[in-house]
């Protein structure tokens, strides 16, 4: 087994670490995330994601995949754990708050009002 291989289906909310990504130059600014933040500094711990199922990052669901031809990426439900310690099954927003941003998957921005999670912890 290689030490750099991940066999987990979960990921830490560290989108703000994208600076290490070779494609980071394609996206303006940093993605939201809580890497490097003290948990006590998180403004809304009950809404800020700590750990997510990996498909939540792309807006897909392993729990309810859509049949071929249907939109698999709109409000796909995933399990998320939050900074305050609770776990919830939540729908993920897949769109963009920034029309100039070409990558439109949940982890690159906080969702609009009405969704039960956020990435940034602000």
Tab-separated table of N, CA and C in Angstrom:
chain	number	residue	atom	x	y	z
A	1	UNK	N	0.842	-1.168	0.000
A	1	UNK	CA	0.000	0.000	0.000
A	1	UNK	C	0.893	1.239	0.000
A	2	UNK	N	0.488	2.244	-0.758
A	2	UNK	CA	1.242	3.482	-0.809
A	2	UNK	C	0.749	4.436	0.265
A	3	UNK	N	1.653	5.153	0.869
A	3	UNK	CA	1.272	6.055	1.959
A	3	UNK	C	0.475	7.257	1.469
A	4	UNK	N	0.550	7.588	0.189
A	4	UNK	CA	-0.186	8.763	-0.302
A	4	UNK	C	-1.530	8.394	-0.904
A	5	UNK	N	-1.968	7.142	-0.791
A	5	UNK	CA	-3.249	6.710	-1.337
A	5	UNK	C	-4.307	6.782	-0.261
A	6	UNK	N	-5.451	7.312	-0.619
A	6	UNK	CA	-6.556	7.424	0.329
A	6	UNK	C	-7.615	6.383	-0.001
A	7	UNK	N	-8.016	5.632	0.986
A	7	UNK	CA	-9.072	4.647	0.796
A	7	UNK	C	-10.315	5.050	1.564
A	8	UNK	N	-10.495	6.308	1.801
A	8	UNK	CA	-11.623	6.812	2.573
A	8	UNK	C	-12.694	7.370	1.650
A	9	UNK	N	-13.922	7.304	2.092
A	9	UNK	CA	-15.000	7.920	1.328
A	9	UNK	C	-15.393	9.257	1.957
A	10	UNK	N	-14.586	9.739	2.908
A	10	UNK	CA	-14.848	11.009	3.573
A	10	UNK	C	-13.679	11.955	3.368
A	11	UNK	N	-13.972	13.244	3.465
A	11	UNK	CA	-12.925	14.249	3.281
A	11	UNK	C	-13.118	15.372	4.298
A	12	UNK	N	-12.016	15.951	4.729
A	12	UNK	CA	-12.033	17.121	5.624
A	12	UNK	C	-12.358	18.362	4.797
A	13	UNK	N	-13.055	19.300	5.369
A	13	UNK	CA	-13.435	20.545	4.707
A	13	UNK	C	-12.211	21.463	4.595
A	14	UNK	N	-11.413	21.233	3.567
A	14	UNK	CA	-10.172	21.988	3.395
A	14	UNK	C	-10.039	22.554	1.986
A	15	UNK	N	-11.150	23.013	1.423
A	15	UNK	CA	-11.101	23.609	0.094
A	15	UNK	C	-10.161	24.794	0.008
A	16	UNK	N	-9.958	25.489	1.118
A	16	UNK	CA	-9.060	26.647	1.121
A	16	UNK	C	-7.595	26.249	1.003
A	17	UNK	N	-7.316	24.951	0.931
A	17	UNK	CA	-5.944	24.485	0.722
A	17	UNK	C	-5.643	24.305	-0.760
A	18	UNK	N	-6.535	24.764	-1.627
A	18	UNK	CA	-6.395	24.570	-3.076
A	18	UNK	C	-5.137	25.212	-3.652
A	19	UNK	N	-4.520	26.073	-2.915
A	19	UNK	CA	-3.296	26.716	-3.388
A	19	UNK	C	-2.258	25.662	-3.795
A	20	UNK	N	-2.359	24.471	-3.225
A	20	UNK	CA	-1.443	23.382	-3.570
A	20	UNK	C	-1.862	22.665	-4.855
A	21	UNK	N	-3.047	22.969	-5.361
A	21	UNK	CA	-3.572	22.336	-6.559
A	21	UNK	C	-2.937	22.977	-7.792
A	22	UNK	N	-2.403	22.191	-8.726
A	22	UNK	CA	-1.773	22.771	-9.915
A	22	UNK	C	-2.755	23.540	-10.805
A	23	UNK	N	-4.060	23.314	-10.642
A	23	UNK	CA	-5.063	24.034	-11.435
A	23	UNK	C	-5.598	25.271	-10.732
A	24	UNK	N	-5.046	25.626	-9.590
A	24	UNK	CA	-5.553	26.750	-8.801
A	24	UNK	C	-5.562	28.052	-9.582
A	25	UNK	N	-4.660	28.209	-10.522
A	25	UNK	CA	-4.596	29.445	-11.309
A	25	UNK	C	-5.860	29.673	-12.138
A	26	UNK	N	-6.663	28.628	-12.370
A	26	UNK	CA	-7.876	28.753	-13.168
A	26	UNK	C	-9.011	29.413	-12.404
A	27	UNK	N	-8.891	29.516	-11.104
A	27	UNK	CA	-9.995	30.003	-10.285
A	27	UNK	C	-9.593	31.239	-9.493
A	28	UNK	N	-10.402	32.282	-9.548
A	28	UNK	CA	-10.054	33.489	-8.794
A	28	UNK	C	-10.216	33.273	-7.292
A	29	UNK	N	-9.225	33.671	-6.524
A	29	UNK	CA	-9.306	33.566	-5.068
A	29	UNK	C	-9.201	32.132	-4.578
A	30	UNK	N	-9.401	31.971	-3.311
A	30	UNK	CA	-9.340	30.658	-2.682
A	30	UNK	C	-10.743	30.097	-2.543
A	31	UNK	N	-10.855	28.791	-2.540
A	31	UNK	CA	-12.127	28.143	-2.277
A	31	UNK	C	-12.407	28.247	-0.779
A	32	UNK	N	-13.667	28.166	-0.367
A	32	UNK	CA	-13.953	28.209	1.068
A	32	UNK	C	-13.539	26.903	1.742
A	33	UNK	N	-13.269	26.970	3.008
A	33	UNK	CA	-12.880	25.805	3.796
A	33	UNK	C	-12.408	26.271	5.155
A	34	UNK	N	-12.125	25.316	6.026
A	34	UNK	CA	-11.728	25.693	7.390
A	34	UNK	C	-10.326	25.227	7.759
A	35	UNK	N	-9.552	24.790	6.768
A	35	UNK	CA	-8.182	24.366	7.067
A	35	UNK	C	-7.418	25.522	7.707
A	36	UNK	N	-6.758	25.256	8.821
A	36	UNK	CA	-5.980	26.266	9.520
A	36	UNK	C	-6.780	27.093	10.510
A	37	UNK	N	-8.098	26.897	10.565
A	37	UNK	CA	-8.939	27.652	11.507
A	37	UNK	C	-9.059	26.906	12.826
A	38	UNK	N	-9.110	27.641	13.912
A	38	UNK	CA	-9.429	27.035	15.205
A	38	UNK	C	-10.936	26.800	15.212
A	39	UNK	N	-11.361	25.645	15.680
A	39	UNK	CA	-12.792	25.345	15.704
A	39	UNK	C	-13.554	26.376	16.528
A	40	UNK	N	-12.926	26.916	17.556
A	40	UNK	CA	-13.583	27.931	18.382
A	40	UNK	C	-13.792	29.246	17.636
A	41	UNK	N	-13.133	29.425	16.492
A	41	UNK	CA	-13.289	30.665	15.726
A	41	UNK	C	-14.399	30.581	14.672
A	42	UNK	N	-14.995	29.412	14.504
A	42	UNK	CA	-16.035	29.221	13.495
A	42	UNK	C	-17.299	29.953	13.942
A	43	UNK	N	-17.806	30.853	13.085
A	43	UNK	CA	-18.948	31.709	13.432
A	43	UNK	C	-20.243	30.923	13.618
A	44	UNK	N	-20.515	29.954	12.755
A	44	UNK	CA	-21.761	29.178	12.846
A	44	UNK	C	-21.395	27.685	12.850
A	45	UNK	N	-20.976	27.144	13.996
A	45	UNK	CA	-20.515	25.755	14.046
A	45	UNK	C	-21.596	24.730	13.670
A	46	UNK	N	-22.857	25.042	13.913
A	46	UNK	CA	-23.942	24.109	13.591
A	46	UNK	C	-24.215	24.034	12.095
A	47	UNK	N	-23.654	24.945	11.326
A	47	UNK	CA	-23.890	24.972	9.885
A	47	UNK	C	-22.604	24.764	9.078
A	48	UNK	N	-21.453	24.826	9.719
A	48	UNK	CA	-20.171	24.727	9.025
A	48	UNK	C	-19.704	23.274	8.961
A	49	UNK	N	-19.434	22.805	7.748
A	49	UNK	CA	-19.020	21.427	7.504
A	49	UNK	C	-17.622	21.187	8.070
A	50	UNK	N	-17.470	20.056	8.760
A	50	UNK	CA	-16.166	19.613	9.251
A	50	UNK	C	-15.642	18.492	8.343
A	51	UNK	N	-16.474	17.472	8.145
A	51	UNK	CA	-16.132	16.324	7.303
A	51	UNK	C	-17.352	15.978	6.458
A	52	UNK	N	-17.097	15.624	5.196
A	52	UNK	CA	-18.190	15.311	4.292
A	52	UNK	C	-17.912	14.011	3.557
A	53	UNK	N	-18.986	13.366	3.106
A	53	UNK	CA	-18.814	12.251	2.184
A	53	UNK	C	-18.176	12.828	0.927
A	54	UNK	N	-17.271	12.089	0.329
A	54	UNK	CA	-16.524	12.610	-0.812
A	54	UNK	C	-17.416	13.085	-1.961
A	55	UNK	N	-18.517	12.402	-2.310
A	55	UNK	CA	-19.354	12.885	-3.412
A	55	UNK	C	-20.010	14.239	-3.141
A	56	UNK	N	-20.107	14.645	-1.879
A	56	UNK	CA	-20.695	15.952	-1.563
A	56	UNK	C	-19.890	17.082	-2.187
A	57	UNK	N	-18.611	16.857	-2.390
A	57	UNK	CA	-17.752	17.889	-2.978
A	57	UNK	C	-18.124	18.169	-4.429
A	58	UNK	N	-18.643	17.166	-5.117
A	58	UNK	CA	-19.012	17.349	-6.518
A	58	UNK	C	-20.515	17.471	-6.712
A	59	UNK	N	-21.292	17.320	-5.647
A	59	UNK	CA	-22.739	17.452	-5.749
A	59	UNK	C	-23.441	16.190	-6.188
A	60	UNK	N	-22.762	15.054	-6.114
A	60	UNK	CA	-23.346	13.769	-6.495
A	60	UNK	C	-23.726	13.023	-5.223
A	61	UNK	N	-24.618	12.041	-5.322
A	61	UNK	CA	-24.991	11.246	-4.154
A	61	UNK	C	-24.835	9.761	-4.435
A	62	UNK	N	-24.137	9.056	-3.526
A	62	UNK	CA	-24.082	7.602	-3.612
A	62	UNK	C	-25.391	6.998	-3.101
A	63	UNK	N	-26.129	7.751	-2.306
A	63	UNK	CA	-27.360	7.252	-1.697
A	63	UNK	C	-28.530	7.237	-2.670
A	64	UNK	N	-28.636	8.284	-3.481
A	64	UNK	CA	-29.743	8.416	-4.427
A	64	UNK	C	-29.236	8.847	-5.794
A	65	UNK	N	-28.464	7.992	-6.463
A	65	UNK	CA	-28.011	8.380	-7.801
A	65	UNK	C	-29.212	8.461	-8.742
A	66	UNK	N	-29.206	9.423	-9.624
A	66	UNK	CA	-30.308	9.602	-10.558
A	66	UNK	C	-30.183	8.643	-11.725
A	67	UNK	N	-31.327	8.240	-12.308
A	67	UNK	CA	-31.288	7.391	-13.506
A	67	UNK	C	-30.624	8.131	-14.660
A	68	UNK	N	-30.095	7.403	-15.633
A	68	UNK	CA	-29.465	8.066	-16.788
A	68	UNK	C	-30.410	9.090	-17.423
A	69	UNK	N	-29.851	10.216	-17.791
A	69	UNK	CA	-30.641	11.269	-18.426
A	69	UNK	C	-31.215	12.280	-17.457
A	70	UNK	N	-31.211	11.964	-16.163
A	70	UNK	CA	-31.708	12.906	-15.166
A	70	UNK	C	-30.544	13.625	-14.514
A	71	UNK	N	-30.837	14.772	-13.920
A	71	UNK	CA	-29.813	15.583	-13.270
A	71	UNK	C	-29.394	14.946	-11.950
A	72	UNK	N	-28.203	14.343	-11.911
A	72	UNK	CA	-27.688	13.711	-10.692
A	72	UNK	C	-27.080	14.724	-9.742
A	73	UNK	N	-26.899	15.948	-10.199
A	73	UNK	CA	-26.116	16.909	-9.442
A	73	UNK	C	-26.928	18.058	-8.865
A	74	UNK	N	-28.230	17.954	-8.818
A	74	UNK	CA	-29.041	19.028	-8.270
A	74	UNK	C	-29.657	18.566	-6.957
A	75	UNK	N	-29.227	19.168	-5.859
A	75	UNK	CA	-29.731	18.842	-4.523
A	75	UNK	C	-29.481	17.389	-4.125
A	76	UNK	N	-28.370	16.830	-4.556
A	76	UNK	CA	-28.019	15.448	-4.215
A	76	UNK	C	-27.750	15.345	-2.714
A	77	UNK	N	-28.396	14.408	-1.999
A	77	UNK	CA	-28.204	14.298	-0.553
A	77	UNK	C	-26.918	13.561	-0.167
A	78	UNK	N	-26.247	14.061	0.857
A	78	UNK	CA	-25.022	13.455	1.379
A	78	UNK	C	-24.954	13.617	2.890
A	79	UNK	N	-24.167	12.752	3.532
A	79	UNK	CA	-23.937	12.857	4.974
A	79	UNK	C	-22.801	13.833	5.221
A	80	UNK	N	-23.047	14.771	6.135
A	80	UNK	CA	-22.038	15.754	6.524
A	80	UNK	C	-21.934	15.772	8.038
A	81	UNK	N	-20.731	15.951	8.549
A	81	UNK	CA	-20.579	16.218	9.977
A	81	UNK	C	-20.204	17.691	10.104
A	82	UNK	N	-20.606	18.282	11.210
A	82	UNK	CA	-20.453	19.716	11.397
A	82	UNK	C	-19.536	20.017	12.575
A	83	UNK	N	-19.034	21.230	12.608
A	83	UNK	CA	-18.094	21.662	13.636
A	83	UNK	C	-18.673	21.485	15.037
A	84	UNK	N	-19.991	21.645	15.208
A	84	UNK	CA	-20.590	21.494	16.536
A	84	UNK	C	-20.738	20.037	16.964
A	85	UNK	N	-20.409	19.083	16.077
A	85	UNK	CA	-20.439	17.666	16.428
A	85	UNK	C	-21.624	16.893	15.883
A	86	UNK	N	-22.644	17.554	15.349
A	86	UNK	CA	-23.782	16.794	14.843
A	86	UNK	C	-23.531	16.334	13.407
A	87	UNK	N	-24.302	15.338	12.994
A	87	UNK	CA	-24.218	14.774	11.646
A	87	UNK	C	-25.606	14.869	11.030
A	88	UNK	N	-25.668	15.250	9.746
A	88	UNK	CA	-26.957	15.370	9.060
A	88	UNK	C	-26.845	14.891	7.621
A	89	UNK	N	-27.971	14.476	7.106
A	89	UNK	CA	-28.119	14.077	5.713
A	89	UNK	C	-28.679	15.310	5.004
A	90	UNK	N	-27.881	15.985	4.192
A	90	UNK	CA	-28.257	17.277	3.618
A	90	UNK	C	-28.158	17.285	2.096
A	91	UNK	N	-28.999	18.096	1.487
A	91	UNK	CA	-28.908	18.268	0.033
A	91	UNK	C	-27.825	19.297	-0.277
A	92	UNK	N	-27.085	19.030	-1.331
A	92	UNK	CA	-25.958	19.872	-1.731
A	92	UNK	C	-26.371	20.763	-2.902
A	93	UNK	N	-26.024	22.028	-2.816
A	93	UNK	CA	-26.295	22.959	-3.901
A	93	UNK	C	-25.239	22.791	-4.993
A	94	UNK	N	-25.685	22.650	-6.214
A	94	UNK	CA	-24.754	22.520	-7.332
A	94	UNK	C	-25.123	23.584	-8.362
A	95	UNK	N	-24.395	24.637	-8.367
A	95	UNK	CA	-24.622	25.777	-9.239
A	95	UNK	C	-23.461	26.703	-9.019
A	96	UNK	N	-23.683	27.992	-9.130
A	96	UNK	CA	-22.589	28.914	-8.875
A	96	UNK	C	-23.113	30.239	-8.367
A	97	UNK	N	-22.421	30.787	-7.403
A	97	UNK	CA	-22.703	32.139	-6.928
A	97	UNK	C	-21.857	33.144	-7.695
A	98	UNK	N	-20.993	32.647	-8.560
A	98	UNK	CA	-20.081	33.497	-9.309
A	98	UNK	C	-20.164	33.117	-10.790
A	99	UNK	N	-20.905	33.881	-11.603
A	99	UNK	CA	-21.095	33.526	-13.011
A	99	UNK	C	-19.801	33.402	-13.808
A	100	UNK	N	-18.712	34.051	-13.366
A	100	UNK	CA	-17.462	33.965	-14.109
A	100	UNK	C	-16.680	32.690	-13.770
A	101	UNK	N	-17.140	31.961	-12.768
A	101	UNK	CA	-16.448	30.755	-12.346
A	101	UNK	C	-16.934	29.579	-13.194
A	102	UNK	N	-16.033	28.907	-13.868
A	102	UNK	CA	-16.430	27.820	-14.750
A	102	UNK	C	-16.705	26.527	-13.995
A	103	UNK	N	-16.021	26.296	-12.909
A	103	UNK	CA	-16.234	25.092	-12.129
A	103	UNK	C	-17.420	25.307	-11.209
A	104	UNK	N	-18.491	24.559	-11.409
A	104	UNK	CA	-19.702	24.761	-10.627
A	104	UNK	C	-20.040	23.501	-9.840
A	105	UNK	N	-19.286	23.247	-8.828
A	105	UNK	CA	-19.514	22.124	-7.928
A	105	UNK	C	-19.566	22.674	-6.509
A	106	UNK	N	-20.232	21.981	-5.597
A	106	UNK	CA	-20.473	22.539	-4.265
A	106	UNK	C	-19.265	23.059	-3.500
A	107	UNK	N	-18.110	22.417	-3.583
A	107	UNK	CA	-17.017	22.800	-2.696
A	107	UNK	C	-16.345	24.120	-3.044
A	108	UNK	N	-16.675	24.738	-4.169
A	108	UNK	CA	-15.966	25.958	-4.559
A	108	UNK	C	-16.633	27.243	-4.074
A	109	UNK	N	-17.791	27.159	-3.428
A	109	UNK	CA	-18.476	28.347	-2.914
A	109	UNK	C	-19.492	27.929	-1.859
A	110	UNK	N	-19.866	28.854	-0.996
A	110	UNK	CA	-20.939	28.595	-0.044
A	110	UNK	C	-22.260	28.583	-0.798
A	111	UNK	N	-23.216	27.753	-0.361
A	111	UNK	CA	-24.508	27.691	-1.052
A	111	UNK	C	-25.354	28.934	-0.771
A	112	UNK	N	-26.393	29.156	-1.571
A	112	UNK	CA	-27.292	30.286	-1.306
A	112	UNK	C	-28.159	30.009	-0.071
A	113	UNK	N	-28.876	31.004	0.377
A	113	UNK	CA	-29.795	30.868	1.508
A	113	UNK	C	-30.763	29.712	1.258
A	114	UNK	N	-31.066	28.976	2.315
A	114	UNK	CA	-31.995	27.868	2.204
A	114	UNK	C	-31.335	26.499	2.290
A	115	UNK	N	-30.015	26.464	2.255
A	115	UNK	CA	-29.286	25.208	2.393
A	115	UNK	C	-28.745	25.120	3.823
A	116	UNK	N	-28.624	23.890	4.312
A	116	UNK	CA	-28.275	23.672	5.720
A	116	UNK	C	-26.793	23.468	5.992
A	117	UNK	N	-25.942	24.047	5.179
A	117	UNK	CA	-24.503	23.916	5.384
A	117	UNK	C	-23.786	25.136	4.789
A	118	UNK	N	-22.544	25.288	5.200
A	118	UNK	CA	-21.621	26.250	4.574
A	118	UNK	C	-20.224	25.683	4.721
A	119	UNK	N	-19.320	26.114	3.865
A	119	UNK	CA	-17.948	25.632	3.883
A	119	UNK	C	-16.991	26.568	4.629
A	120	UNK	N	-17.236	27.860	4.584
A	120	UNK	CA	-16.215	28.833	4.996
A	120	UNK	C	-16.045	29.025	6.498
A	121	UNK	N	-17.083	28.879	7.270
A	121	UNK	CA	-16.971	29.096	8.709
A	121	UNK	C	-16.932	30.548	9.113
A	122	UNK	N	-17.187	31.450	8.170
A	122	UNK	CA	-17.176	32.907	8.442
A	122	UNK	C	-18.397	33.336	9.229
